[in-house]
Coordinates of C-alpha atoms in Angstrom, one line a residue:
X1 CA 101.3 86.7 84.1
X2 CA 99.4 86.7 87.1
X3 CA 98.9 90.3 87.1
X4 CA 96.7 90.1 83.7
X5 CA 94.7 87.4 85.5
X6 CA 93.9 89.6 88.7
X7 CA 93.6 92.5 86.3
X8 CA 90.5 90.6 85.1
X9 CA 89.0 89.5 88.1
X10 CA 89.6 92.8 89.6
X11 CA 87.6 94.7 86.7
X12 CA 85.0 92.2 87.3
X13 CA 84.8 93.5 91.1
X14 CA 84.9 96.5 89.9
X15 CA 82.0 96.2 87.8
X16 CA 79.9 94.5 90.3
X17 CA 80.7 96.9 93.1
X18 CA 79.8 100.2 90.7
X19 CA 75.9 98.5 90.5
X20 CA 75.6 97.8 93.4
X21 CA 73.4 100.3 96.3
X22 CA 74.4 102.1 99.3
X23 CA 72.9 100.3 102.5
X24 CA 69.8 102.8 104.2
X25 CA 71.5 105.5 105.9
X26 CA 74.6 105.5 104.2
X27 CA 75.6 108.6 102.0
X28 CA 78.5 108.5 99.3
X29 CA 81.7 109.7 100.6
X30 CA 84.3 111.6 99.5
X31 CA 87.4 110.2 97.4
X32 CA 90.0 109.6 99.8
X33 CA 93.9 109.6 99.8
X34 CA 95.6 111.8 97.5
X35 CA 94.1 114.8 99.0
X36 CA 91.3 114.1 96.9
X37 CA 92.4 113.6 93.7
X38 CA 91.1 110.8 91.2
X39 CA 93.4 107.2 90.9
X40 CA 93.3 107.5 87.0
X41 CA 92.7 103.7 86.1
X42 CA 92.3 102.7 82.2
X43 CA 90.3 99.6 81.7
X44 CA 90.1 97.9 78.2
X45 CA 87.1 96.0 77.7
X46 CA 84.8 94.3 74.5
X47 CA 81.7 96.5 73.6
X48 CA 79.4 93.8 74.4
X49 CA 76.5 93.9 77.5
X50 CA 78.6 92.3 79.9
X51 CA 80.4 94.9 79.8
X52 CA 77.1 97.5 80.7
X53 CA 78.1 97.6 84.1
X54 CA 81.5 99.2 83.6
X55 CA 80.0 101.7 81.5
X56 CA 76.5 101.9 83.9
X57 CA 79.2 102.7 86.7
X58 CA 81.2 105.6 85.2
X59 CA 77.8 107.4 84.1
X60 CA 75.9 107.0 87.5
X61 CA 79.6 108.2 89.2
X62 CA 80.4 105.3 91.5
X63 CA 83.6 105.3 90.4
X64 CA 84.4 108.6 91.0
X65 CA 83.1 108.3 94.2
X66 CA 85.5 105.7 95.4
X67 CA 88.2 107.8 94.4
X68 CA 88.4 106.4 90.7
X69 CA 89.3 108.3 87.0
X70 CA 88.0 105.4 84.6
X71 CA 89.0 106.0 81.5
X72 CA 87.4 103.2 79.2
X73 CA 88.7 102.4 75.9
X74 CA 87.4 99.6 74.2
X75 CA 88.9 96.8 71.7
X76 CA 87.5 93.9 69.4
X77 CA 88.1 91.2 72.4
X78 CA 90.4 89.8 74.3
X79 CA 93.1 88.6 72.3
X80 CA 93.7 92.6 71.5
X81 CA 93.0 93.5 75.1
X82 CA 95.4 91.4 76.9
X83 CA 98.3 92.3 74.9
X84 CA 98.2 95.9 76.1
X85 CA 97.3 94.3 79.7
X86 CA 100.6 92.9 79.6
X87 CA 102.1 96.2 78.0
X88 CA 101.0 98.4 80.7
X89 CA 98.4 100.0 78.1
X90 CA 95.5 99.3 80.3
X91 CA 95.3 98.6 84.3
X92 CA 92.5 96.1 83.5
X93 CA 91.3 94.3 81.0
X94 CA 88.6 92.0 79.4
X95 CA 89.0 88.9 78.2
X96 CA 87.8 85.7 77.9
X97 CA 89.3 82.4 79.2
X98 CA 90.0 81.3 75.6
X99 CA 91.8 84.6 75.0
X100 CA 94.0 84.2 78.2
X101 CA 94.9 80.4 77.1
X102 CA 95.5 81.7 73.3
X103 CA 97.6 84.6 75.2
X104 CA 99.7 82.4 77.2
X105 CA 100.2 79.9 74.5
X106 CA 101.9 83.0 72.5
X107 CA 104.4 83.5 75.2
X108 CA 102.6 86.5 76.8
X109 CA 103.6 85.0 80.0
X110 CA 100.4 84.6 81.6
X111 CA 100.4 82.3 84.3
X112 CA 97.1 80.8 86.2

């Protein structure tokens, strides 16, 4: 499925934008839409360091501050990820590109 595919690169954003620095003058703002209330998003992903910036993220609050409830759960790699991916178990999810071919290859019906 396409979805699990942009669920990927879209954690991978994700990470990426949580490290990264305000520009000089800028403050952080508050979450908005939903009258402030957290997006809850659940992202799967491998306890391994490319994974630190997830984690970095949540504990310094940059996801909060975009508005974002990251609840992280992790799993033993992608081939256990993915599956729940595709199940709805997790909004994102890490994987590698072995574990997306072996997951389309099983019927998973990821496309690329």
């Amino acid at each position: 499925m396409k979805s699990v595919v942009l669920g990927i690169a879209t954690l991978s954003v994700l990470a990426l934008t949580a490290c990264s620095t305000p520009a000089a003058g800028d403050s952080p703002s508050e979450p908005t839409g939903n009258n402030g209330a957290l997006t809850k998003v659940t992202a799967g992903v491998i306890p391994i360091v490319d994974s630190a910036p997830v984690w970095l993220g949540k504990s310094k609050g940059f996801f909060e501050d975009e508005g974002i409830d990251l609840d992280i759960q992790t799993g033993s790699g992608g081939g256990a990820l993915l599956p729940g991916v595709v199940a709805g178990s997790f909004d994102f999810g890490m994987g590698t590109t072995v574990s997306v071919l072996l997951a389309r290859d099983k019927g998973l019906g990821i496309e690329f």
